[in-house]
Amino acid sequence: MYYKLTLISYFILLAGQVVWIGWLNPSPVVPKSVTLLFIVGPLLLPLRGLLHARFKTFKTLTLFMWLYFVIGVWNAASATQWPLGALQITMSLAIVLCAILYCRQHDTRPAKKPAE
């Protein structure tokens, strides 16, 4: 269940970035291709590991999503970019939460024995 929720949140964040930067509010100063490369490009790096449900990718993704959380806070403070900021904040927090719960659920390490 957490695996599916992580993927859904991930793809909503990915599609939201592309739609916002590409069509809804493109920057008049910076070309769309450059913005997409630097904002959406890093999101494509963990895609293969996510689709194959690799444990280490989920652990890395939780750290990686804090970058999008910070960018979302930055965009939410802007008068014109607040919808993108709200999307980035909610989806990055959802991804972090679901990925952590997925990792806790599928952790295969043996339990530590209590110290005597």
Coordinates of N, CA, C and O in Angstrom, one line a residue:
M1 N 0.8 -1.2 0.0 CA 0.0 0.0 0.0 C 0.9 1.3 0.0 O 0.6 2.2 -0.8
Y2 N 1.9 1.3 0.9 CA 2.8 2.5 0.9 C 3.6 2.6 -0.4 O 3.9 3.7 -0.8
Y3 N 3.9 1.5 -1.0 CA 4.6 1.5 -2.3 C 3.7 2.3 -3.3 O 4.2 3.2 -4.0
K4 N 2.5 1.9 -3.4 CA 1.6 2.5 -4.4 C 1.4 4.0 -4.1 O 1.3 4.8 -5.0
L5 N 1.2 4.3 -2.8 CA 1.0 5.7 -2.4 C 2.3 6.6 -2.8 O 2.2 7.7 -3.2
T6 N 3.4 6.0 -2.6 CA 4.7 6.7 -2.9 C 4.7 7.0 -4.4 O 5.1 8.1 -4.8
L7 N 4.4 5.9 -5.2 CA 4.5 6.1 -6.6 C 3.4 7.1 -7.1 O 3.7 8.0 -8.0
I8 N 2.2 7.1 -6.6 CA 1.2 8.0 -7.0 C 1.6 9.5 -6.6 O 1.5 10.4 -7.5
S9 N 2.2 9.7 -5.4 CA 2.6 11.0 -5.1 C 3.8 11.5 -5.9 O 3.9 12.6 -6.3
Y10 N 4.7 10.5 -6.2 CA 5.9 10.8 -7.1 C 5.4 11.3 -8.5 O 5.9 12.3 -9.0
F11 N 4.5 10.5 -9.1 CA 4.1 10.9 -10.4 C 3.2 12.2 -10.4 O 3.2 12.9 -11.4
I12 N 2.4 12.4 -9.4 CA 1.7 13.7 -9.3 C 2.7 14.9 -9.2 O 2.5 15.9 -9.9
L13 N 3.7 14.7 -8.4 CA 4.7 15.8 -8.3 C 5.4 16.0 -9.7 O 5.6 17.1 -10.1
L14 N 5.8 14.9 -10.3 CA 6.5 15.0 -11.6 C 5.6 15.6 -12.7 O 6.0 16.5 -13.4
A15 N 4.3 15.2 -12.8 CA 3.4 15.7 -13.8 C 3.1 17.2 -13.4 O 3.0 18.0 -14.3
G16 N 2.9 17.5 -12.1 CA 2.6 18.9 -11.7 C 3.7 19.8 -12.1 O 3.5 21.0 -12.6
Q17 N 5.0 19.4 -11.9 CA 6.1 20.2 -12.3 C 6.1 20.5 -13.8 O 6.3 21.6 -14.3
V18 N 5.9 19.4 -14.6 CA 5.9 19.6 -16.1 C 4.8 20.5 -16.5 O 5.0 21.4 -17.4
V19 N 3.6 20.3 -16.0 CA 2.5 21.1 -16.5 C 2.6 22.5 -16.0 O 2.4 23.5 -16.8
W20 N 3.1 22.8 -14.8 CA 3.2 24.2 -14.4 C 4.3 24.9 -15.1 O 4.1 26.0 -15.6
I21 N 5.5 24.3 -15.3 CA 6.6 24.9 -15.9 C 6.4 25.0 -17.4 O 6.8 26.0 -18.1
G22 N 5.8 24.0 -18.0 CA 5.6 23.9 -19.5 C 4.5 24.8 -20.0 O 4.6 25.4 -21.0
W23 N 3.3 24.7 -19.3 CA 2.1 25.4 -19.9 C 1.5 26.4 -19.0 O 1.1 27.5 -19.5
L24 N 1.3 26.2 -17.8 CA 0.5 27.1 -17.0 C 1.2 28.4 -16.6 O 0.6 29.5 -16.7
N25 N 2.5 28.4 -16.3 CA 3.2 29.6 -15.9 C 4.7 29.5 -16.3 O 5.6 29.4 -15.4
P26 N 5.0 29.5 -17.6 CA 6.4 29.5 -18.0 C 7.1 30.8 -17.7 O 6.5 31.8 -17.7
S27 N 8.4 30.7 -17.4 CA 9.1 31.9 -17.1 C 9.5 32.6 -18.4 O 10.0 32.0 -19.3
P28 N 9.3 33.9 -18.4 CA 9.6 34.7 -19.6 C 11.1 34.9 -19.7 O 11.6 35.3 -20.8
V29 N 11.9 34.7 -18.6 CA 13.3 35.0 -18.7 C 14.1 33.8 -19.0 O 15.0 33.8 -19.8
V30 N 13.8 32.7 -18.3 CA 14.6 31.4 -18.5 C 13.8 30.5 -19.5 O 12.6 30.3 -19.4
P31 N 14.5 29.9 -20.4 CA 13.8 29.0 -21.4 C 13.2 27.8 -20.6 O 13.7 27.3 -19.6
K32 N 12.1 27.3 -21.2 CA 11.4 26.1 -20.6 C 12.3 24.9 -20.4 O 12.3 24.2 -19.5
S33 N 13.1 24.7 -21.5 CA 14.0 23.5 -21.5 C 15.0 23.5 -20.3 O 15.2 22.5 -19.7
V34 N 15.5 24.7 -20.0 CA 16.5 24.8 -18.9 C 15.8 24.6 -17.6 O 16.3 23.9 -16.7
T35 N 14.7 25.2 -17.4 CA 13.9 25.0 -16.2 C 13.5 23.6 -16.0 O 13.6 23.0 -14.9
L36 N 13.0 22.9 -17.0 CA 12.6 21.5 -16.9 C 13.8 20.7 -16.6 O 13.7 19.7 -15.8
L37 N 14.9 21.0 -17.2 CA 16.1 20.2 -17.0 C 16.6 20.2 -15.5 O 16.9 19.2 -14.9
F38 N 16.5 21.4 -14.9 CA 17.0 21.5 -13.5 C 16.0 21.2 -12.5 O 16.3 20.9 -11.3
I39 N 14.7 21.3 -12.8 CA 13.6 21.0 -11.8 C 13.1 19.6 -12.0 O 12.9 18.9 -11.0
V40 N 12.8 19.2 -13.2 CA 12.2 17.9 -13.4 C 13.3 16.8 -13.6 O 13.1 15.6 -13.3
G41 N 14.4 17.2 -14.2 CA 15.5 16.2 -14.4 C 15.9 15.4 -13.2 O 16.0 14.2 -13.3
P42 N 16.2 16.0 -12.1 CA 16.6 15.3 -10.9 C 15.5 14.3 -10.4 O 15.8 13.3 -9.8
L43 N 14.2 14.6 -10.7 CA 13.1 13.7 -10.3 C 13.2 12.4 -11.1 O 12.7 11.4 -10.7
L44 N 13.8 12.4 -12.3 CA 13.9 11.2 -13.1 C 15.0 10.2 -12.6 O 15.0 9.0 -13.0
L45 N 15.9 10.7 -11.8 CA 17.0 9.8 -11.4 C 16.6 8.6 -10.6 O 17.0 7.5 -10.9
P46 N 15.7 8.7 -9.6 CA 15.3 7.5 -8.8 C 14.1 6.7 -9.5 O 13.7 5.8 -8.9
L47 N 13.7 7.1 -10.7 CA 12.5 6.4 -11.2 C 12.7 4.9 -11.4 O 11.8 4.2 -11.0
R48 N 13.8 4.5 -11.9 CA 14.0 3.0 -12.1 C 14.0 2.3 -10.8 O 13.3 1.2 -10.7
G49 N 14.6 2.8 -9.8 CA 14.6 2.1 -8.5 C 13.3 2.1 -7.9 O 12.9 1.1 -7.2
L50 N 12.5 3.2 -8.1 CA 11.1 3.2 -7.5 C 10.2 2.2 -8.2 O 9.5 1.5 -7.6
L51 N 10.3 2.1 -9.5 CA 9.5 1.1 -10.3 C 9.8 -0.3 -9.9 O 9.0 -1.2 -10.0
H52 N 11.1 -0.6 -9.6 CA 11.5 -1.9 -9.2 C 11.5 -2.2 -7.7 O 11.9 -3.2 -7.2
A53 N 11.0 -1.2 -7.0 CA 10.8 -1.3 -5.5 C 12.1 -1.6 -4.8 O 12.1 -2.5 -3.9
R54 N 13.1 -0.9 -5.1 CA 14.4 -1.1 -4.5 C 14.5 -0.3 -3.2 O 14.2 0.8 -3.1
F55 N 14.9 -1.1 -2.1 CA 14.8 -0.5 -0.8 C 15.7 0.7 -0.6 O 15.3 1.7 0.0
K56 N 17.0 0.6 -1.2 CA 17.9 1.8 -1.0 C 17.4 3.0 -1.8 O 17.7 4.1 -1.3
T57 N 16.7 2.8 -2.9 CA 16.1 4.0 -3.6 C 15.1 4.7 -2.8 O 15.1 5.9 -2.7
F58 N 14.3 4.0 -2.0 CA 13.3 4.6 -1.2 C 14.0 5.4 0.0 O 13.5 6.5 0.3
K59 N 15.0 4.8 0.5 CA 15.8 5.5 1.6 C 16.4 6.8 1.1 O 16.4 7.8 1.7
T60 N 17.0 6.7 -0.1 CA 17.6 7.9 -0.7 C 16.6 8.9 -1.1 O 16.8 10.1 -1.0
L61 N 15.4 8.5 -1.6 CA 14.3 9.4 -2.0 C 13.8 10.2 -0.8 O 13.5 11.4 -1.0
T62 N 13.8 9.7 0.4 CA 13.4 10.5 1.5 C 14.3 11.7 1.7 O 13.8 12.7 2.1
L63 N 15.6 11.5 1.5 CA 16.5 12.6 1.7 C 16.4 13.6 0.5 O 16.5 14.8 0.7
F64 N 16.2 13.0 -0.7 CA 16.1 13.8 -1.9 C 14.9 14.7 -1.9 O 14.9 15.8 -2.5
M65 N 13.8 14.3 -1.4 CA 12.5 15.0 -1.4 C 12.6 16.3 -0.6 O 11.8 17.2 -0.8
W66 N 13.5 16.4 0.4 CA 13.6 17.6 1.2 C 14.0 18.8 0.4 O 13.6 19.9 0.7
L67 N 14.7 18.5 -0.7 CA 15.1 19.6 -1.6 C 13.8 20.2 -2.3 O 13.7 21.4 -2.4
Y68 N 12.9 19.3 -2.7 CA 11.7 19.8 -3.3 C 10.7 20.5 -2.2 O 10.0 21.3 -2.6
F69 N 10.8 20.0 -1.0 CA 10.1 20.7 0.1 C 10.6 22.1 0.2 O 9.8 23.1 0.3
V70 N 11.9 22.3 0.2 CA 12.5 23.7 0.4 C 12.1 24.5 -0.8 O 11.8 25.7 -0.7
I71 N 12.2 24.0 -2.0 CA 11.8 24.7 -3.2 C 10.3 25.1 -3.2 O 9.9 26.2 -3.6
G72 N 9.5 24.2 -2.6 CA 8.1 24.4 -2.5 C 7.8 25.6 -1.5 O 6.9 26.4 -1.7
V73 N 8.5 25.6 -0.4 CA 8.4 26.7 0.5 C 8.8 28.0 -0.1 O 8.1 29.1 0.0
W74 N 9.8 28.0 -0.9 CA 10.3 29.2 -1.6 C 9.2 29.7 -2.6 O 8.9 30.8 -2.7
N75 N 8.6 28.7 -3.4 CA 7.6 29.1 -4.3 C 6.3 29.5 -3.7 O 5.5 30.3 -4.2
A76 N 6.0 28.9 -2.5 CA 4.7 29.3 -1.8 C 4.8 30.7 -1.3 O 3.7 31.3 -1.1
A77 N 6.0 31.2 -1.1 CA 6.1 32.6 -0.6 C 5.9 33.6 -1.7 O 5.7 34.8 -1.5
S78 N 6.0 33.1 -3.0 CA 5.8 34.0 -4.1 C 4.3 34.2 -4.4 O 3.5 33.3 -4.2
A79 N 4.0 35.4 -4.9 CA 2.6 35.6 -5.2 C 2.0 34.9 -6.4 O 0.9 34.5 -6.4
T80 N 2.9 34.6 -7.4 CA 2.5 34.0 -8.6 C 2.7 32.5 -8.6 O 2.1 31.8 -9.4
Q81 N 3.6 32.0 -7.8 CA 4.0 30.6 -7.8 C 3.4 29.8 -6.6 O 3.8 28.6 -6.5
W82 N 2.5 30.3 -5.9 CA 2.0 29.6 -4.7 C 1.3 28.3 -5.0 O 1.4 27.4 -4.2
P83 N 0.6 28.1 -6.1 CA 0.0 26.8 -6.4 C 1.0 25.7 -6.6 O 0.9 24.6 -6.1
L84 N 2.1 26.1 -7.3 CA 3.2 25.1 -7.5 C 3.9 24.8 -6.1 O 4.2 23.7 -5.8
G85 N 4.0 25.8 -5.3 CA 4.6 25.6 -4.0 C 3.8 24.7 -3.1 O 4.3 23.8 -2.4
A86 N 2.5 24.9 -3.1 CA 1.6 24.0 -2.3 C 1.7 22.6 -2.8 O 1.7 21.7 -2.0
L87 N 1.7 22.4 -4.2 CA 1.9 21.1 -4.7 C 3.2 20.4 -4.3 O 3.2 19.3 -3.9
Q88 N 4.3 21.2 -4.4 CA 5.6 20.7 -4.0 C 5.6 20.3 -2.6 O 6.2 19.3 -2.2
I89 N 5.1 21.1 -1.7 CA 5.1 20.9 -0.3 C 4.3 19.6 0.1 O 4.8 18.7 0.7
T90 N 3.1 19.5 -0.4 CA 2.3 18.4 0.0 C 2.8 17.1 -0.6 O 2.8 16.1 0.1
M91 N 3.2 17.1 -1.9 CA 3.6 15.9 -2.5 C 5.0 15.4 -2.0 O 5.2 14.2 -1.8
S92 N 5.9 16.4 -1.7 CA 7.2 15.9 -1.1 C 7.0 15.4 0.3 O 7.6 14.4 0.6
L93 N 6.1 16.0 1.1 CA 5.8 15.4 2.4 C 5.1 14.0 2.3 O 5.4 13.1 3.1
A94 N 4.2 13.9 1.4 CA 3.6 12.6 1.2 C 4.6 11.5 0.7 O 4.5 10.4 1.2
I95 N 5.5 11.9 -0.2 CA 6.5 10.9 -0.6 C 7.4 10.5 0.5 O 7.7 9.3 0.7
V96 N 7.8 11.5 1.3 CA 8.7 11.2 2.4 C 8.0 10.3 3.4 O 8.6 9.2 3.9
L97 N 6.8 10.6 3.8 CA 6.0 9.8 4.8 C 5.8 8.4 4.3 O 6.0 7.4 5.0
C98 N 5.3 8.3 3.0 CA 5.0 6.9 2.5 C 6.3 6.1 2.3 O 6.3 4.9 2.5
A99 N 7.4 6.7 1.8 CA 8.6 6.0 1.6 C 9.2 5.5 3.0 O 9.7 4.4 3.1
I100 N 9.1 6.3 4.0 CA 9.5 5.9 5.3 C 8.7 4.7 5.8 O 9.3 3.7 6.3
L101 N 7.4 4.8 5.7 CA 6.5 3.7 6.1 C 6.8 2.5 5.3 O 6.7 1.3 5.8
Y102 N 7.1 2.6 4.0 CA 7.4 1.5 3.2 C 8.7 0.8 3.6 O 8.8 -0.4 3.7
C103 N 9.7 1.6 3.9 CA 11.0 1.1 4.4 C 10.8 0.4 5.7 O 11.5 -0.6 6.0
R104 N 10.0 0.9 6.6 CA 9.8 0.3 7.9 C 9.1 -1.0 7.8 O 9.3 -2.0 8.5
Q105 N 8.2 -1.1 6.8 CA 7.4 -2.3 6.6 C 8.2 -3.4 6.0 O 8.0 -4.6 6.3
H106 N 9.1 -3.0 5.1 CA 9.9 -4.0 4.4 C 11.4 -4.2 4.8 O 12.2 -4.6 4.1
D107 N 11.7 -3.7 6.0 CA 13.0 -3.8 6.5 C 13.3 -5.3 6.9 O 12.6 -5.9 7.7
T108 N 14.3 -5.9 6.3 CA 14.6 -7.3 6.5 C 15.8 -7.6 7.4 O 16.2 -8.7 7.6
R109 N 16.3 -6.5 8.1 CA 17.4 -6.7 9.0 C 16.9 -7.4 10.2 O 15.7 -7.2 10.7
P110 N 17.7 -8.3 10.8 CA 17.2 -9.0 12.1 C 17.1 -8.0 13.2 O 17.9 -7.0 13.3
A111 N 16.2 -8.2 14.1 CA 16.0 -7.3 15.2 C 17.2 -7.4 16.2 O 17.7 -8.4 16.4
K112 N 17.5 -6.3 16.8 CA 18.6 -6.2 17.7 C 18.2 -6.8 19.0 O 17.0 -6.6 19.5
K113 N 19.1 -7.6 19.6 CA 18.8 -8.1 21.0 C 19.0 -7.1 22.0 O 19.9 -6.3 21.9
P114 N 18.1 -7.0 23.0 CA 18.3 -6.0 24.0 C 19.6 -6.3 24.8 O 19.9 -7.4 25.1
A115 N 20.2 -5.2 25.3 CA 21.4 -5.3 26.1 C 21.1 -5.8 27.5 O 20.1 -5.4 28.1
E116 N 21.9 -6.7 28.0 CA 21.6 -7.2 29.3 C 22.4 -6.5 30.4 O 23.4 -6.0 30.2

